[in-house]
Amino acid sequence: HVQLVESGGGSVQSGGSLRLSCEASGYTSSSYCMGWFRQSPGKEREGVAVIDSEGTTSYADSVKGRFTISQDKAKNTLTLQMNSLKPEDTAMYYCASDAGRGERGIVMVVTCPARSWGQGTQVTVS
């Protein structure tokens, strides 16, 4: 049973920065890729960033050059550094992994077919 717990969200002014963290537990050793997706009311879910087990990263065009995804395998943590934030970045951000049984379906996070995700952390940019 994969558990993902996000933290680090909050409110920030346009141009500011936030750092999101995700603590993973459970069958994370079977994970090949992890990432972040976001969703806000009235908008489609959007895959933001992904990193695979070899450290290869991919980003949505909307965040390239502003967001950086990284992972610490020893600590089972995933991080999303968000700089130069814009009001359109306002959303609930979810940490996701391809590990798990996919009881809630599969969410495509850039290039990663995520089967598990956390409860989310809210990011508000004004």
Backbone as a ProteinNet text record, in pm:
[ID]
protein_1_A
[PRIMARY]
HVQLVESGGGSVQSGGSLRLSCEASGYTSSSYCMGWFRQSPGKEREGVAVIDSEGTTSYADSVKGRFTISQDKAKNTLTLQMNSLKPEDTAMYYCASDAGRGERGIVMVVTCPARSWGQGTQVTVS
[TERTIARY]
84.7	0	88.5	81.9	165.5	96.1	169.9	117.6	205.3	142.3	213.3	154.2	240.3	193.6	265.9	188.2	244.7	248.5	341.7	349.8	418.6	408.8	480.8	398.1	270.9	187.6	163.6	100.9	71	34.9	33.2	0.1	124.6	140.4	258.5	219.3	294.2	268.8	332.5	277.7	331.8	481.3	558	702.6	774.7	699.4	758.6	789.8	834	874.6	810.8	791	747.2	818.7	832.2	896	800.8	755.5	666.6	747.2	704.6	769.9	667.2	713.5	627	703.4	643.6	702.9	629.5	707	649.7	679	581.7	600.9	520.8	550	482	570.4	512.5	588.4	657.4	728.1	791.3	911	964.9	1080.7	1043.4	913.6	869.5	838.9	854.9	822.6	930	887.4	981.2	979.2	862	853.5	762.7	792.6	711.2	699.3	596.5	579.7	476.1	443.6	343.1	241.3	116.4	15.2	-66.8	-140.7	-219.2	-358.5	-447.5	-585.4	-648.6	-721.2	-794	-935.6	-1030.5	-1170.7	-1187.8	-1260.4	-1288.9	-1179.3	-1069.7	-958.8	-931.1	-875.4	-838.7	-716.3	-709.6	-592.5	-469.7	-359.2	-236.8	-116.5	-50.2	76.4	181.6	254	347.3	491.5	533.3	673.3	683.6	783	804.6	954.1	990.4	1128.1	1125.2	1214.4	1215	1329	1339.6	1435.9	1580.3	1601.5	1737.1	1765.2	1666.1	1685.4	1648.7	1595.1	1552.1	1424.2	1422.2	1307	1236.5	1107.6	1027.6	930.6	899.3	812.4	705	595.5	494.6	552.9	514.9	566.7	536.7	425	381.3	472.7	555.5	640.2	789	823.9	965.1	1043.6	1159.4	1244.1	1208.8	1094.4	1051.3	1043.7	1006.6	991.3	1104.3	1145.5	1247.8	1203.2	1201.4	1165.3	1292.9	1294.3	1410.1	1362.4	1446.9	1409.9	1529.8	1501.6	1602.5	1558	1618.2	1575.5	1601.3	1707.5	1741.5	1634.4	1575	1473.7	1332.3	1320.6	1189.1	1110.2	1176.5	1108.5	1120.6	1018.2	1011.9	989.4	1055.6	1047.6	1016	938.9	912.1	944.5	1051.3	1088.6	1020.6	940.2	863.1	907.7	962.8	1008.5	927.5	938.3	868.1	721.2	657.4	518.5	425.2	323.2	224.5	85.8	-7.5	-143.6	-202	-166.5	-219	-160.4	-61.6	-8.4	-93.6	-189.5	-278	-354.1	-341.9	-406.5	-377.3	-444.8	-408.2	-302.2	-191.4	-80.9	-74.5	-62.9	-62.4	68.4	121.1	237.2	184.9	250.3	200.2	312.6	275.4	372.3	308.8	391.6	337.7	322.6	371.3	354.1	211.3	166.7	32.5	-58.7	-180.4	-274.1	-364.2	-366.2	-448.9	-597.2	-637.9	-781.6	-860.9	-794.2	-863.4	-838.8	-782.7	-755.9	-611.5	-584.4	-448.8	-452.5	-360.6	-347.3	-214.3	-218.2	-94	-26.8	89.3	165.2	283.7	264.3	362.7	388.2	490.5	519.7	500.4	448.9	438	292.6	258.3	122.3	104.1	56.5	48.3	-71.8	-47.8	-153.8	-183.4	-98.3	-118	-88.8	-163.8	-136.7	-186	-135.3	-168.5	-294.5	-313.6	-432.4	-418.6	-296.7	-275.5	-239	-176.1	-143.1	-175.3	-241.1	-290.4	-181.2	-171.1	-81.2	-165.3	-151.6	-227.1	-131.2	-140	-52	-137.3	-109.4	-191.2	-106.9
-118.5	0	123.8	200.8	320	438.6	510.1	632	749.5	857.3	977.6	1095.4	1170.2	1282.2	1409.6	1505	1630.9	1735.6	1827.7	1942.1	2057.2	2175.6	2289.6	2389.4	2360.4	2455.7	2581.1	2679	2802.4	2912.5	3032.8	3149.9	3234	3282.1	3360.3	3462.6	3568.7	3670.2	3629.3	3682.4	3655.4	3687	3595.3	3609.4	3540.6	3495.7	3430.5	3284	3217.9	3077.5	2995	2868.4	2770.4	2639.1	2560.7	2429.9	2325.5	2237.1	2129.5	2003.7	1929.8	1803.8	1692.5	1571.9	1454.6	1341.2	1287.8	1171.3	1046.5	949.3	827.3	709.1	619.3	497.4	385.8	263.6	150.2	85.4	36.2	-35.8	59.5	157.6	257.7	201.7	86.8	30.3	-16.6	-40.8	-85.6	30.5	152.2	269.8	298.2	322.5	363.3	514.2	573.7	717.5	780.7	904.3	983.7	1123.7	1192.3	1327.1	1406.8	1519.3	1609.9	1646.6	1647.1	1704.4	1803.5	1888.7	1990.7	1998.4	2047	2064.2	2181.1	2261.3	2373	2372.3	2429.4	2429.5	2488.8	2417.7	2467.9	2443.3	2382.8	2354.7	2205.8	2161.7	2021.2	1991.2	1867.8	1822.7	1834.6	1878.5	1897.9	1832.8	1746.5	1689.8	1798.9	1818.3	1929.8	1885.6	1781.6	1738.4	1592.1	1524.5	1382.7	1355.1	1256.4	1209.6	1058	992.7	846.6	796.5	665.1	604.4	633.5	676.1	709.7	858.6	931.7	1074.7	1161.6	1101.1	1177.8	1254.5	1381.4	1465.4	1514.5	1541.3	1600.8	1698.7	1803.8	1908.4	1947.5	1996.9	2058.1	2188.6	2224.2	2347.6	2470.1	2464.6	2579.7	2609	2511.8	2533	2519.1	2486.4	2469.5	2595.6	2576.7	2689.1	2754.1	2716.9	2775.3	2671.8	2550.5	2444.1	2342.4	2285.1	2180.9	2066.1	1945.5	1827.6	1753.5	1699.7	1621.9	1516.3	1417.1	1311.7	1270.1	1226.4	1170.6	1027.6	932.8	794.5	739.6	784.1	734.9	774.1	892.7	941.8	920.8	863.8	843.6	973.7	1078.3	1206.8	1260.2	1332.9	1397.4	1545.4	1629.4	1773	1845.2	1950.7	2036	2179.5	2232.6	2371.7	2457.3	2551.6	2634.8	2780.1	2834.9	2973.4	3054.3	3185.7	3276.7	3238.6	3216.4	3170.6	3275.3	3225.5	3310.2	3277.6	3368.9	3339.4	3213.2	3186	3066	2936.3	2946.5	2827.6	2788	2871.7	2841.6	2712.2	2617.9	2487.9	2402.4	2288.1	2183.5	2098.7	2078.1	2001.6	1864.2	1761.7	1623.7	1555.1	1482.1	1396.2	1261.9	1204.4	1081.7	983.9	855.5	750.1	643.9	577	468.5	340	337.8	220.2	217.5	98.7	84	7	-17.9	-100.4	-21.3	106.9	187.4	176	162.1	150.1	273	387	509.9	543.8	448.4	473.2	513.1	564	605.1	748.7	827.8	968.1	982.8	1034	1052.6	1181	1166.3	1281.5	1300.7	1385.1	1408	1273.6	1199.8	1070.4	952.6	978.6	875.8	835.7	706.8	661	638.7	736.9	731.1	650.7	559.1	475.5	512.3	594.4	638.2	786.9	853.7	995.7	1034.1	1146.1	1189.7	1273.1	1338.2	1419.3	1559.5	1597.9	1728	1837.2	1940.4	2059.7	2181.7	2278.4	2393.6	2498	2546.4	2656.5	2769.8	2886.4	3003.3	3116.6	3168.4	3276.7	3398.6	3509.2	3629.3	3744.7
0	0	0	-106.6	-120.1	-54.6	27	88.8	50.2	10.4	-30.6	45.9	113.7	195.6	151.7	102.1	54	164.4	150.2	241.3	168.8	225.8	171.4	93.8	76.1	3.8	86.4	23.2	94	-2.4	49.6	-31.6	-54.2	-176.2	-211	-317.6	-321.9	-424.8	-556.4	-663.6	-796.2	-800.1	-857.4	-862.4	-748	-650	-534.5	-558.4	-452.8	-462	-350.8	-380.5	-281.1	-308.9	-203.9	-217.1	-161.4	-246.9	-205.3	-178.3	-75.8	-43	-37.7	-62.6	-58.5	8.9	113.5	181.1	133	84.9	31.2	122.2	134.9	212.2	146.9	185.5	125.3	20.9	-88.3	-190.2	-287.7	-230.4	-315	-392.2	-345.2	-415.1	-554.3	-576.7	-708.5	-801.5	-752.4	-832.3	-935.2	-1058.4	-1163.6	-1182.1	-1161.2	-1180.5	-1074.4	-1043.9	-953	-1008.9	-968.2	-1021.2	-946.5	-1003.7	-947.5	-1055.2	-1014.9	-1102.7	-1021.6	-1090.8	-1021.9	-1082.4	-999.7	-1045.4	-972.2	-1044.9	-985.3	-1041	-966.8	-1010.2	-1149.3	-1232.3	-1365.9	-1467.9	-1424.6	-1515.8	-1520.6	-1630.9	-1642.6	-1557.7	-1512.3	-1440.3	-1530.1	-1473.9	-1553.1	-1487.5	-1560.4	-1513.7	-1517.8	-1408.9	-1397.6	-1419.9	-1349.5	-1357.6	-1319.4	-1373.3	-1344.3	-1339.5	-1258	-1251.3	-1245.8	-1320.7	-1317.4	-1229.3	-1219.7	-1127.8	-1166.2	-1291.5	-1335.6	-1321.6	-1272.9	-1252.7	-1371.8	-1475.5	-1591	-1557.6	-1593.2	-1559.9	-1686.3	-1671.1	-1778.5	-1715.2	-1789.5	-1736.7	-1837.6	-1784.7	-1870.1	-1924.1	-2045.3	-2105.7	-2018.7	-1948.9	-1869.6	-1750.7	-1711.5	-1593.2	-1622.3	-1745.8	-1781	-1749.4	-1688.6	-1653.9	-1521.1	-1463.6	-1336.3	-1224.5	-1258.2	-1159.3	-1174.3	-1060.9	-1062.1	-971.5	-1028.2	-950.3	-911.7	-790.9	-745.9	-647.7	-623.6	-529.4	-447.1	-326.9	-237.7	-209.6	-279	-266.3	-126.2	-64.4	69.5	170.8	150	242.9	189.7	69.8	7	-0.2	-42.6	-55.5	-196.9	-236	-365.7	-341.3	-416.7	-395.2	-526.5	-515.6	-630.2	-589.9	-644.4	-620.8	-726.9	-681.1	-773	-758.7	-865.3	-866.6	-966.2	-954.8	-1047	-1062.5	-950.2	-952.1	-1011.7	-1080.2	-1145	-1089.1	-1100.5	-1052.6	-1116.4	-1240.4	-1306.7	-1252	-1164	-1096.9	-976.5	-942	-828.8	-854.4	-762.1	-777.9	-655.6	-648.9	-553.7	-622	-554.6	-610.6	-544.5	-628.8	-581	-617.3	-522.6	-545.6	-594.7	-693.5	-753.7	-783.9	-788.5	-816.3	-905.3	-985.4	-1066.7	-986.2	-862.8	-777.2	-723.4	-687.6	-632.3	-725.3	-677.1	-752	-846	-831	-921.2	-895.9	-768.4	-737.7	-782.1	-786.3	-826.6	-972.5	-1044.4	-1185.2	-1207.2	-1325.6	-1362.5	-1409.3	-1354.8	-1396.1	-1467.3	-1589.2	-1664.9	-1619.1	-1556	-1507.4	-1600.7	-1700.2	-1806.4	-1875.9	-1836.7	-1898.7	-1804.1	-1684.8	-1582.5	-1558.2	-1575.3	-1548.1	-1397.9	-1327.8	-1182.6	-1136.4	-1042.5	-986.3	-841	-782.3	-643.9	-635.8	-550.8	-524.8	-387.3	-337.1	-202.8	-197.2	-82.7	-60.5	-119.1	-150.4	-213.1	-115.3	-167.7	-89.3	-175.3	-114.4	-190.1	-210.1	-333.4	-367.1	-422.7	-362.6	-406.5	-437.3	-560.4	-603	-637.7	-571.7	-595.8	-650
[MASK]
++++++++++++++++++++++++++++++++++++++++++++++++++++++++++++++++++++++++++++++++++++++++++++++++++++++++++++++++++++++++++++++

